[in-house]
Short mmCIF file of C-alpha atoms and ligand atoms in Angstrom, two decimals:
data_model
loop_
_atom_site.label_atom_id
_atom_site.label_comp_id
_atom_site.label_asym_id
_atom_site.label_seq_id
_atom_site.Cartn_x
_atom_site.Cartn_y
_atom_site.Cartn_z
CA UNK A 1 1.35 31.20 -0.12
CA UNK A 2 3.84 32.27 2.55
CA UNK A 3 5.46 35.68 2.12
CA UNK A 4 8.97 34.20 2.03
CA UNK A 5 10.12 31.74 -0.58
CA UNK A 6 12.95 29.34 0.29
CA UNK A 7 15.95 28.70 -1.95
CA UNK A 8 14.90 25.11 -2.63
CA UNK A 9 11.37 26.08 -3.54
CA UNK A 10 12.50 28.84 -5.87
CA UNK A 11 15.01 26.42 -7.44
CA UNK A 12 12.11 24.02 -8.09
CA UNK A 13 10.06 26.76 -9.72
CA UNK A 14 13.04 27.79 -11.80
CA UNK A 15 13.51 24.26 -13.21
CA UNK A 16 15.21 24.47 -16.63
CA UNK A 17 16.12 28.18 -16.26
CA UNK A 18 19.69 27.65 -17.51
CA UNK A 19 18.78 25.51 -20.52
CA UNK A 20 19.42 28.25 -23.09
CA UNK A 21 22.52 30.03 -24.35
CA UNK A 22 23.52 33.27 -22.66
CA UNK A 23 25.13 34.69 -19.55
CA UNK A 24 23.89 32.86 -16.43
CA UNK A 25 22.84 36.03 -14.61
CA UNK A 26 20.76 37.18 -17.60
CA UNK A 27 19.06 33.78 -17.88
CA UNK A 28 18.38 33.78 -14.14
CA UNK A 29 16.96 37.31 -14.17
CA UNK A 30 14.75 36.37 -17.12
CA UNK A 31 13.43 33.23 -15.37
CA UNK A 32 12.65 35.06 -12.10
CA UNK A 33 11.02 37.90 -14.03
CA UNK A 34 8.75 35.38 -15.78
CA UNK A 35 7.76 33.82 -12.44
CA UNK A 36 6.83 37.26 -11.09
CA UNK A 37 5.05 38.21 -14.29
CA UNK A 38 2.96 35.00 -14.27
CA UNK A 39 2.07 35.34 -10.60
CA UNK A 40 3.93 32.16 -9.63
CA UNK A 41 5.84 34.41 -7.23
CA UNK A 42 3.36 36.73 -5.58
CA UNK A 43 3.93 40.42 -5.06
CA UNK A 44 5.56 41.31 -1.71
CA UNK A 45 7.18 37.87 -1.47
CA UNK A 46 10.62 37.95 0.13
CA UNK A 47 13.15 36.20 -2.12
CA UNK A 48 15.93 33.98 -0.75
CA UNK A 49 19.20 35.69 0.11
CA UNK A 50 21.82 35.72 -2.65
CA UNK A 51 23.80 33.14 -0.74
CA UNK A 52 20.85 30.77 -0.24
CA UNK A 53 19.74 30.95 -3.88
CA UNK A 54 23.30 30.59 -5.16
CA UNK A 55 23.62 27.39 -3.14
CA UNK A 56 20.32 25.97 -4.33
CA UNK A 57 21.14 26.68 -8.00
CA UNK A 58 24.82 25.71 -7.76
CA UNK A 59 25.96 29.06 -9.17
CA UNK A 60 28.13 31.77 -7.71
CA UNK A 61 26.73 34.46 -5.47
CA UNK A 62 27.91 36.98 -8.02
CA UNK A 63 25.57 35.43 -10.60
CA UNK A 64 22.58 35.81 -8.27
CA UNK A 65 23.76 39.29 -7.27
CA UNK A 66 23.84 40.44 -10.90
CA UNK A 67 20.44 38.88 -11.60
CA UNK A 68 18.89 40.63 -8.57
CA UNK A 69 20.58 43.85 -9.61
CA UNK A 70 19.05 43.62 -13.10
CA UNK A 71 15.58 42.90 -11.66
CA UNK A 72 15.99 45.76 -9.20
CA UNK A 73 16.99 48.18 -11.98
CA UNK A 74 13.88 47.16 -13.91
CA UNK A 75 11.61 47.72 -10.90
CA UNK A 76 10.59 44.11 -10.27
CA UNK A 77 12.23 43.76 -6.87
CA UNK A 78 13.68 45.98 -4.18
CA UNK A 79 16.27 45.38 -1.50
CA UNK A 80 16.07 46.92 1.96
CA UNK A 81 18.80 46.57 4.49
CA UNK A 82 17.63 44.21 7.23
CA UNK A 83 14.47 42.98 5.49
CA UNK A 84 15.97 41.31 2.43
CA UNK A 85 14.95 41.36 -1.22
CA UNK A 86 11.25 41.59 -2.02
CA UNK A 87 9.06 41.48 -5.09
CA UNK A 88 7.65 44.98 -5.43
CA UNK A 89 3.95 45.36 -4.85
CA UNK A 90 3.77 47.35 -8.08
CA UNK A 91 5.24 44.47 -10.14
CA UNK A 92 2.89 43.66 -13.03
CA UNK A 93 1.26 40.26 -13.10
CA UNK A 94 -0.18 38.72 -16.25
CA UNK A 95 -0.93 35.10 -15.42
CA UNK A 96 -2.73 32.77 -13.02
CA UNK A 97 -2.12 32.86 -9.28
CA UNK A 98 0.81 31.31 -7.48
CA UNK A 99 1.31 27.57 -7.26
CA UNK A 100 4.07 25.41 -5.86
CA UNK A 101 4.76 23.45 -9.01
CA UNK A 102 6.20 20.05 -8.04
CA UNK A 103 5.87 18.39 -11.43
CA UNK A 104 7.83 21.00 -13.39
CA UNK A 105 10.45 18.40 -14.35
CA UNK A 106 7.88 16.77 -16.68
CA UNK A 107 7.84 19.97 -18.70
CA UNK A 108 11.61 20.13 -19.20
CA UNK A 109 12.74 18.71 -22.55
CA UNK A 110 14.17 15.22 -22.04
CA UNK A 111 17.76 15.36 -20.76
CA UNK A 112 20.50 12.87 -21.65
CA UNK A 113 19.98 11.09 -18.32
CA UNK A 114 16.46 11.59 -17.08
CA UNK A 115 16.12 10.15 -13.56
CA UNK A 116 13.26 12.47 -12.64
CA UNK A 117 10.37 10.11 -13.29
CA UNK A 118 9.43 6.96 -11.40
CA UNK A 119 7.78 5.41 -14.48
CA UNK A 120 8.48 1.68 -14.91
CA UNK A 121 8.97 -0.22 -18.15
CA UNK A 122 5.93 -1.73 -19.86
CA UNK A 123 5.20 -5.23 -18.54
CA UNK A 124 5.77 -8.04 -21.08
CA UNK A 125 2.39 -9.34 -19.89
CA UNK A 126 0.72 -6.40 -21.62
CA UNK A 127 1.89 -7.86 -24.92
CA UNK A 128 0.35 -11.17 -23.92
CA UNK A 129 -2.97 -9.42 -23.31
CA UNK A 130 -2.69 -7.54 -26.62
CA UNK A 131 -2.21 -10.83 -28.48
CA UNK A 132 -5.38 -12.26 -26.87
CA UNK A 133 -8.91 -11.37 -27.93
CA UNK A 134 -9.06 -8.53 -25.40
CA UNK A 135 -10.91 -6.31 -27.86
CA UNK A 136 -14.04 -8.49 -28.06
CA UNK A 137 -15.69 -6.30 -25.42
CA UNK A 138 -14.56 -3.21 -27.27
CA UNK A 139 -16.36 -4.30 -30.43
CA UNK A 140 -19.52 -4.89 -28.41
CA UNK A 141 -19.23 -1.61 -26.48
CA UNK A 142 -18.55 0.40 -29.64
CA UNK A 143 -22.22 0.08 -30.58
CA UNK A 144 -23.05 2.10 -27.44
CA UNK A 145 -22.69 5.79 -28.26
CA UNK A 146 -23.29 7.18 -24.74
CA UNK A 147 -20.68 8.52 -22.36
CA UNK A 148 -20.00 6.24 -19.41
CA UNK A 149 -18.64 8.51 -16.67
CA UNK A 150 -18.76 5.76 -13.99
CA UNK A 151 -16.58 3.57 -16.20
CA UNK A 152 -17.48 0.41 -18.05
CA UNK A 153 -19.04 -2.37 -16.00
CA UNK A 154 -16.28 -4.87 -16.94
CA UNK A 155 -13.68 -2.58 -15.35
CA UNK A 156 -15.67 -1.98 -12.17
CA UNK A 157 -16.18 -5.74 -11.75
CA UNK A 158 -12.48 -6.46 -12.38
CA UNK A 159 -11.38 -3.78 -9.88
CA UNK A 160 -13.76 -5.22 -7.25
CA UNK A 161 -12.10 -8.66 -7.74
CA UNK A 162 -8.62 -7.13 -7.57
CA UNK A 163 -9.41 -5.78 -4.08
CA UNK A 164 -11.35 -8.84 -2.91
CA UNK A 165 -8.29 -11.01 -3.68
CA UNK A 166 -6.26 -9.12 -1.08
CA UNK A 167 -8.77 -9.31 1.71
CA UNK A 168 -10.67 -6.14 0.89
CA UNK A 169 -14.19 -7.21 -0.17
CA UNK A 170 -15.50 -4.74 -2.74
CA UNK A 171 -18.64 -4.38 -4.87
CA UNK A 172 -18.48 -2.95 -8.41
CA UNK A 173 -20.74 -0.05 -7.38
CA UNK A 174 -18.07 1.05 -4.88
CA UNK A 175 -15.79 1.83 -7.84
CA UNK A 176 -15.57 4.90 -10.08
CA UNK A 177 -13.19 4.72 -13.06
CA UNK A 178 -10.80 7.63 -13.61
CA UNK A 179 -7.92 8.48 -15.96
CA UNK A 180 -5.23 7.20 -13.57
CA UNK A 181 -4.81 7.63 -9.83
CA UNK A 182 -3.42 11.15 -10.17
CA UNK A 183 -6.72 12.12 -11.81
CA UNK A 184 -8.56 10.28 -9.02
CA UNK A 185 -6.69 12.36 -6.45
CA UNK A 186 -7.37 15.59 -8.33
CA UNK A 187 -11.11 14.84 -8.46
CA UNK A 188 -11.27 13.97 -4.75
CA UNK A 189 -9.36 17.07 -3.71
CA UNK A 190 -11.59 19.28 -5.85
CA UNK A 191 -14.84 17.93 -4.38
CA UNK A 192 -13.90 17.10 -0.76
CA UNK A 193 -11.56 19.95 0.18
CA UNK A 194 -11.92 23.71 0.25
CA UNK A 195 -9.11 26.27 0.07
CA UNK A 196 -7.79 26.77 3.60
CA UNK A 197 -8.59 23.20 4.73
CA UNK A 198 -5.75 21.16 6.21
CA UNK A 199 -4.54 17.77 5.03
CA UNK A 200 -2.03 15.57 6.88
CA UNK A 201 0.52 13.66 4.80
CA UNK A 202 3.56 11.51 5.45
CA UNK A 203 6.75 13.56 5.17
CA UNK A 204 8.13 12.75 2.58
CA UNK A 205 5.24 11.98 0.22
CA UNK A 206 4.26 11.76 -3.48
CA UNK A 207 5.26 15.12 -4.97
CA UNK A 208 2.29 15.02 -7.36
CA UNK A 209 -0.06 15.04 -4.35
CA UNK A 210 1.68 18.11 -2.94
CA UNK A 211 1.17 19.79 -6.30
CA UNK A 212 -2.56 18.94 -6.31
CA UNK A 213 -3.04 20.18 -2.71
CA UNK A 214 -1.16 23.38 -3.43
CA UNK A 215 -3.27 24.16 -6.51
CA UNK A 216 -6.42 23.77 -4.37
CA UNK A 217 -5.02 26.16 -1.73
CA UNK A 218 -5.02 23.43 0.91
CA UNK A 219 -2.63 23.61 3.90
CA UNK A 220 -0.45 20.54 4.09
CA UNK A 221 1.09 19.33 7.34
CA UNK A 222 3.74 16.60 7.32
CA UNK A 223 3.80 13.70 9.79
CA UNK A 224 7.15 12.18 10.73
CA UNK A 225 7.52 8.47 9.97
CA UNK A 226 9.76 5.62 11.06
CA UNK A 227 10.37 2.30 9.31
CA UNK A 228 6.86 1.06 10.28
CA UNK A 229 4.95 4.07 8.93
CA UNK A 230 3.67 7.34 10.43
CA UNK A 231 4.46 7.73 14.14
CA UNK A 232 1.08 7.37 15.91
CA UNK A 233 1.76 9.96 18.64
CA UNK A 234 2.76 12.51 15.96
CA UNK A 235 -0.36 11.76 13.96
CA UNK A 236 -2.61 12.19 17.00
CA UNK A 237 -0.90 15.43 18.03
CA UNK A 238 -1.32 16.81 14.50
CA UNK A 239 -4.99 15.81 14.36
CA UNK A 240 -5.59 17.58 17.69
CA UNK A 241 -3.67 20.66 16.63
CA UNK A 242 -4.84 21.11 13.02
CA UNK A 243 -8.29 19.40 12.87
CA UNK A 244 -7.55 18.16 9.34
CA UNK A 245 -10.25 17.41 6.76
CA UNK A 246 -8.32 14.44 5.40
CA UNK A 247 -5.22 12.27 5.85
CA UNK A 248 -3.43 11.30 2.63
CA UNK A 249 -1.15 8.27 2.86
CA UNK A 250 0.81 5.77 0.76
CA UNK A 251 0.90 2.80 3.15
CA UNK A 252 2.40 0.20 0.83
CA UNK A 253 5.76 0.50 -0.99
CA UNK A 254 5.64 4.24 -0.44
CA UNK A 255 6.71 6.50 -3.27
CA UNK A 256 9.41 7.75 -2.28
CA UNK A 257 10.76 5.86 0.77
CA UNK A 258 9.71 2.32 -0.28
CA UNK A 259 8.34 1.73 3.24
CA UNK A 260 5.38 -0.59 3.80
CA UNK A 261 3.54 0.09 7.06
CA UNK A 262 3.78 -2.83 9.50
CA UNK A 263 0.56 -4.71 10.42
CA UNK A 264 0.72 -3.30 13.98
CA UNK A 265 1.11 0.27 12.71
CA UNK A 266 -1.84 -0.21 10.35
CA UNK A 267 -4.00 -1.17 13.32
CA UNK A 268 -2.75 1.80 15.35
CA UNK A 269 -3.42 4.32 12.59
CA UNK A 270 -6.84 2.77 11.90
CA UNK A 271 -7.66 3.14 15.62
CA UNK A 272 -6.79 6.84 15.50
CA UNK A 273 -8.87 7.33 12.36
CA UNK A 274 -11.86 5.74 14.11
CA UNK A 275 -11.26 7.73 17.30
CA UNK A 276 -11.09 11.13 15.57
CA UNK A 277 -13.33 10.43 12.58
CA UNK A 278 -10.97 11.92 9.99
CA UNK A 279 -11.29 10.30 6.52
CA UNK A 280 -8.17 8.55 5.26
CA UNK A 281 -7.22 8.51 1.60
CA UNK A 282 -5.11 5.42 0.87
CA UNK A 283 -3.14 5.98 -2.34
CA UNK A 284 -2.59 2.41 -3.48
CA UNK A 285 -0.81 3.34 -6.74
CA UNK A 286 2.37 1.64 -5.53
CA UNK A 287 0.67 -1.12 -3.50
CA UNK A 288 1.71 -3.81 -5.97
CA UNK A 289 5.41 -3.03 -5.50
CA UNK A 290 5.77 -4.26 -1.92
CA UNK A 291 8.55 -6.76 -1.36
CA UNK A 292 6.85 -9.23 1.06
CA UNK A 293 3.35 -10.76 1.13
CA UNK A 294 0.57 -8.32 0.18
CA UNK A 295 -0.41 -6.48 3.37
CA UNK A 296 -3.93 -5.67 2.08
CA UNK A 297 -5.48 -2.23 1.97
CA UNK A 298 -6.36 0.06 4.88
CA UNK A 299 -9.98 -0.09 3.72
CA UNK A 300 -10.22 -3.55 5.30
CA UNK A 301 -9.50 -1.99 8.74
CA UNK A 302 -11.64 1.14 8.49
CA UNK A 303 -15.36 1.96 8.55
CA UNK A 304 -16.48 2.56 4.96
CA UNK A 305 -17.37 6.22 5.58
CA UNK A 306 -13.79 7.02 6.68
CA UNK A 307 -12.03 5.16 3.90
CA UNK A 308 -11.17 6.20 0.35
CA UNK A 309 -8.79 4.16 -1.79
CA UNK A 310 -7.32 5.05 -5.16
CA UNK A 311 -5.29 2.91 -7.53
CA UNK A 312 -4.25 2.12 -11.09
CA UNK A 313 -2.21 -0.37 -13.13
CA UNK A 314 0.44 2.21 -14.02
CA UNK A 315 3.13 0.54 -11.91
CA UNK A 316 2.17 -3.04 -12.75
CA UNK A 317 1.47 -2.94 -16.49
CA UNK A 318 1.90 0.35 -18.32
CA UNK A 319 1.84 4.08 -17.51
CA UNK A 320 0.23 4.64 -20.93
CA UNK A 321 -3.04 2.96 -19.92
CA UNK A 322 -4.16 6.11 -18.09
CA UNK A 323 -6.90 4.25 -16.25
CA UNK A 324 -7.35 4.32 -12.50
CA UNK A 325 -10.18 4.28 -10.00
CA UNK A 326 -11.64 5.47 -6.71
CA UNK A 327 -13.02 2.97 -4.20
CA UNK A 328 -15.31 4.78 -1.75
CA UNK A 329 -18.86 5.20 -0.46
CA UNK A 330 -21.66 6.31 -2.76
CA UNK A 331 -21.77 9.98 -1.59
CA UNK A 332 -18.03 10.38 -2.17
CA UNK A 333 -18.20 8.67 -5.57
CA UNK A 334 -21.16 10.84 -6.61
CA UNK A 335 -19.27 14.01 -5.64
CA UNK A 336 -16.23 12.80 -7.59
CA UNK A 337 -18.46 11.87 -10.54
CA UNK A 338 -19.87 15.41 -10.64
CA UNK A 339 -16.33 16.79 -10.65
CA UNK A 340 -15.25 14.39 -13.40
CA UNK A 341 -18.08 15.15 -15.82
CA UNK A 342 -17.19 18.82 -15.75
CA UNK A 343 -13.53 18.05 -16.44
CA UNK A 344 -13.53 15.25 -19.06
CA UNK A 345 -17.16 13.98 -19.43
CA UNK A 346 -15.99 10.35 -19.24
CA UNK A 347 -12.90 8.16 -19.62
CA UNK A 348 -11.61 6.37 -22.72
CA UNK A 349 -13.43 3.08 -23.29
CA UNK A 350 -10.66 1.29 -25.26
CA UNK A 351 -8.22 1.91 -22.37
CA UNK A 352 -10.75 0.65 -19.84
CA UNK A 353 -11.38 -2.52 -21.86
CA UNK A 354 -7.64 -3.18 -22.03
CA UNK A 355 -7.25 -2.53 -18.29
CA UNK A 356 -10.15 -4.92 -17.55
CA UNK A 357 -8.26 -7.61 -19.48
CA UNK A 358 -5.05 -6.93 -17.52
CA UNK A 359 -6.58 -6.96 -14.02
CA UNK A 360 -7.27 -10.74 -13.87
CA UNK A 361 -3.55 -11.43 -14.36
CA UNK A 362 -2.41 -8.80 -11.83
CA UNK A 363 -0.90 -11.54 -9.65
CA UNK A 364 1.43 -12.72 -12.43
CA UNK A 365 2.37 -9.14 -13.23
CA UNK A 366 3.10 -8.49 -9.54
CA UNK A 367 5.47 -11.47 -9.32
CA UNK A 368 7.26 -10.43 -12.49
CA UNK A 369 7.55 -6.78 -11.44
CA UNK A 370 8.92 -7.71 -8.02
CA UNK A 371 11.59 -9.88 -9.62
CA UNK A 372 12.55 -7.20 -12.11
CA UNK A 373 12.73 -4.49 -9.41
CA UNK A 374 14.78 -6.84 -7.22
CA UNK A 375 17.38 -7.19 -10.00
CA UNK A 376 17.50 -3.47 -10.68
CA UNK A 377 17.77 -2.71 -6.96
CA UNK A 378 20.75 -5.06 -6.68
CA UNK A 379 22.38 -3.46 -9.72
CA UNK A 380 21.76 0.09 -8.44
CA UNK A 381 23.09 -0.82 -5.00
CA UNK A 382 26.30 -2.18 -6.41
CA UNK A 383 26.76 0.78 -8.80
CA UNK A 384 26.23 3.26 -5.97
CA UNK A 385 28.57 1.39 -3.64
CA UNK A 386 31.25 1.48 -6.36
CA UNK A 387 30.77 5.03 -7.60
CA UNK A 388 29.20 6.95 -4.73
CA UNK A 389 30.30 5.10 -1.58
CA UNK A 390 29.31 7.91 0.80
CA UNK A 391 25.64 7.75 -0.25
CA UNK A 392 23.41 6.02 2.33
CA UNK A 393 20.15 4.17 1.77
CA UNK A 394 18.18 1.12 2.87
CA UNK A 395 18.32 -1.40 0.04
CA UNK A 396 15.87 -3.79 1.72
CA UNK A 397 12.80 -1.65 1.10
CA UNK A 398 10.22 -2.11 -1.67
CA UNK A 399 8.94 0.36 -4.23
CA UNK A 400 10.22 1.67 -7.52
CA UNK A 401 13.08 3.85 -6.32
CA UNK A 402 15.90 4.29 -3.83
CA UNK A 403 15.62 7.10 -1.29
CA UNK A 404 19.19 8.19 -0.74
CA UNK A 405 20.95 10.42 1.74
CA UNK A 406 23.73 12.00 -0.33
CA UNK A 407 25.02 13.98 2.67
CA UNK A 408 25.34 17.10 0.51
CA UNK A 409 22.82 19.83 -0.33
CA UNK A 410 20.61 17.90 -2.78
CA UNK A 411 18.96 20.97 -4.32
CA UNK A 412 22.37 22.29 -5.21
CA UNK A 413 23.44 18.85 -6.44
CA UNK A 414 20.35 18.57 -8.67
CA UNK A 415 20.98 22.06 -10.09
CA UNK A 416 24.59 21.19 -10.88
CA UNK A 417 23.62 17.83 -12.41
CA UNK A 418 20.97 19.46 -14.57
CA UNK A 419 23.67 21.61 -16.12
CA UNK A 420 25.45 18.35 -17.01
CA UNK A 421 22.23 16.99 -18.58
CA UNK A 422 21.33 14.73 -15.68
CA UNK A 423 17.87 15.23 -14.23
CA UNK A 424 17.18 14.06 -10.66
CA UNK A 425 14.62 15.18 -8.11
CA UNK A 426 15.97 16.53 -4.79
CA UNK A 427 14.46 15.59 -1.41
CA UNK A 428 12.61 18.86 -0.63
CA UNK A 429 10.36 18.32 -3.67
CA UNK A 430 8.76 15.44 -1.73
CA UNK A 431 8.21 17.40 1.47
CA UNK A 432 5.43 19.83 2.41
CA UNK A 433 7.99 21.96 4.26
CA UNK A 434 11.23 21.53 2.30
CA UNK A 435 12.67 18.82 4.55
CA UNK A 436 15.08 16.15 3.25
CA UNK A 437 17.66 18.68 2.13
CA UNK A 438 20.32 16.01 1.53
CA UNK A 439 18.13 13.29 -0.02
CA UNK A 440 17.51 12.40 -3.66
CA UNK A 441 15.28 9.84 -5.35
CA UNK A 442 16.88 7.40 -7.77
CA UNK A 443 14.20 5.51 -9.75
CA UNK A 444 14.68 1.83 -10.59
CA UNK A 445 12.80 1.84 -13.89
CA UNK A 446 15.68 1.50 -16.35
CA UNK A 447 18.82 -0.54 -15.50
CA UNK A 448 20.64 0.63 -18.67
CA UNK A 449 20.10 4.25 -17.71
CA UNK A 450 21.45 3.61 -14.20
CA UNK A 451 24.59 1.98 -15.61
CA UNK A 452 25.33 5.14 -17.55
CA UNK A 453 23.97 7.73 -15.14
CA UNK A 454 25.54 6.65 -11.83
CA UNK A 455 29.17 6.99 -13.06
CA UNK A 456 28.21 10.32 -14.67
CA UNK A 457 26.68 11.52 -11.39
CA UNK A 458 29.81 10.42 -9.55
CA UNK A 459 31.93 12.51 -11.90
CA UNK A 460 29.79 15.60 -11.23
CA UNK A 461 29.78 15.01 -7.48
CA UNK A 462 33.57 14.67 -7.63
CA UNK A 463 33.97 18.08 -9.21
CA UNK A 464 31.26 19.76 -7.16
CA UNK A 465 32.97 23.05 -6.90
CA UNK A 466 31.01 24.97 -4.33
CA UNK A 467 31.74 28.49 -5.33
CA UNK A 468 34.25 30.31 -3.21
CA UNK A 469 31.78 33.05 -2.30
CA UNK A 470 28.91 30.71 -1.32
C1 LIG B 1 1.90 7.53 -4.96
C2 LIG B 1 1.45 7.82 -6.37
N1 LIG B 1 0.21 8.26 -6.59
C3 LIG B 1 -0.24 8.53 -7.82
C4 LIG B 1 0.57 8.36 -8.93
C5 LIG B 1 0.02 8.66 -10.29
O1 LIG B 1 -0.21 7.46 -10.98
P1 LIG B 1 -1.17 7.29 -12.22
O2 LIG B 1 -0.30 6.97 -13.38
O3 LIG B 1 -2.08 6.15 -11.87
O4 LIG B 1 -1.93 8.55 -12.41
C6 LIG B 1 1.88 7.92 -8.76
C7 LIG B 1 2.78 7.79 -9.91
O5 LIG B 1 3.98 7.76 -9.82
C8 LIG B 1 2.33 7.61 -7.44
O6 LIG B 1 3.57 7.15 -7.21
#
């Protein structure tokens, strides 16, 4: 962890700090004290200036000043002219070591308007599967009382078909079942990366991945992208400079930008991967949400030993399935298998049976989902044009959200909205280095919620009263 914490990062760690009754400065002092006590802010860390933190939290500088004063009086922090405010090295710690918690919004009690999650509604096709005799295999498998850490054969076969259909020939023994693609990522990071290793990612990227990398103590370097994907010259320069152990990407319907890499860019990136021999992890969790023809998976362009793909049916069918997979070579799968048996022994068989029954109709679900997202995107675009006409975004992209330039400090905006019971995720949460200071993500999962939330956001933006002493 760096020895200086930015305002946006501290605001992220403080998520929900003002959710109780009491004077704001007391609540803020309490929340910072708890972060220091738990080790989430390390000793000797320099805190943001009063002005920077006040901006990020959308409170007055006086509020932050009083909170710092209280913490100083109690001996948690000290202020030195010229070197800022620091956590004292004698501050007591009682919890686990520091992490940059990106998924903290999941732990906040549900707000009136919760736009923090990209979860999509359950596909009506799931109900069709549930009405069929999907559980025949379950009855048969229930007589087997052994753990199946690789996953059930039916699932591995169905996943292999799912890839083969989009030009990525796959054998069932190239597949390891997991509890969702987030779990897949966690397993891979735990067995392939060591603390201190470097990973390259697109900037912005999936905030959950940043959370996983941070917990492993991995350095994360962002690569700038344009509308076709990562900029090849930037990628090559970063590989030369940082000698990364892995490149993590979301090449299709990227969560959060919605960008799908162009065919030419896919070839260029694959060439660089071959040239430098750095393994590429293709997170295909959103790959079914592209708006044009399916571009296939990067695995079809890469040598097997440099290609790892993860996926799930969370976006297509139901986030509650909690089944995903890793597609990779045998040594990688065996390493991930070892990591998985020590964490959960094996996955749930009923969920895998249900997922195996869904996979053969993935094409139908894809068509339906694309249509539904198209409608919601049109609705969101028109609501935003009506209520927040200064917001800028590209409505032609795919994916499950809009990536919007609000042209104001988005960390401050999110803090202010949270106080009005509207939860949104600001741009820096998706960046390894707190970029995207004026962006927010608006998910397209619930049209009814958007109809209510966008006018409410507009009202808050209208009265954004940046404190006179900020
Ligand atoms: C890019 C990306 N990876 C992984 C995940 C986690 O998905 P799962 O539900 O399969 O664990 C998500 C979910 O939003 C995602 O967008």
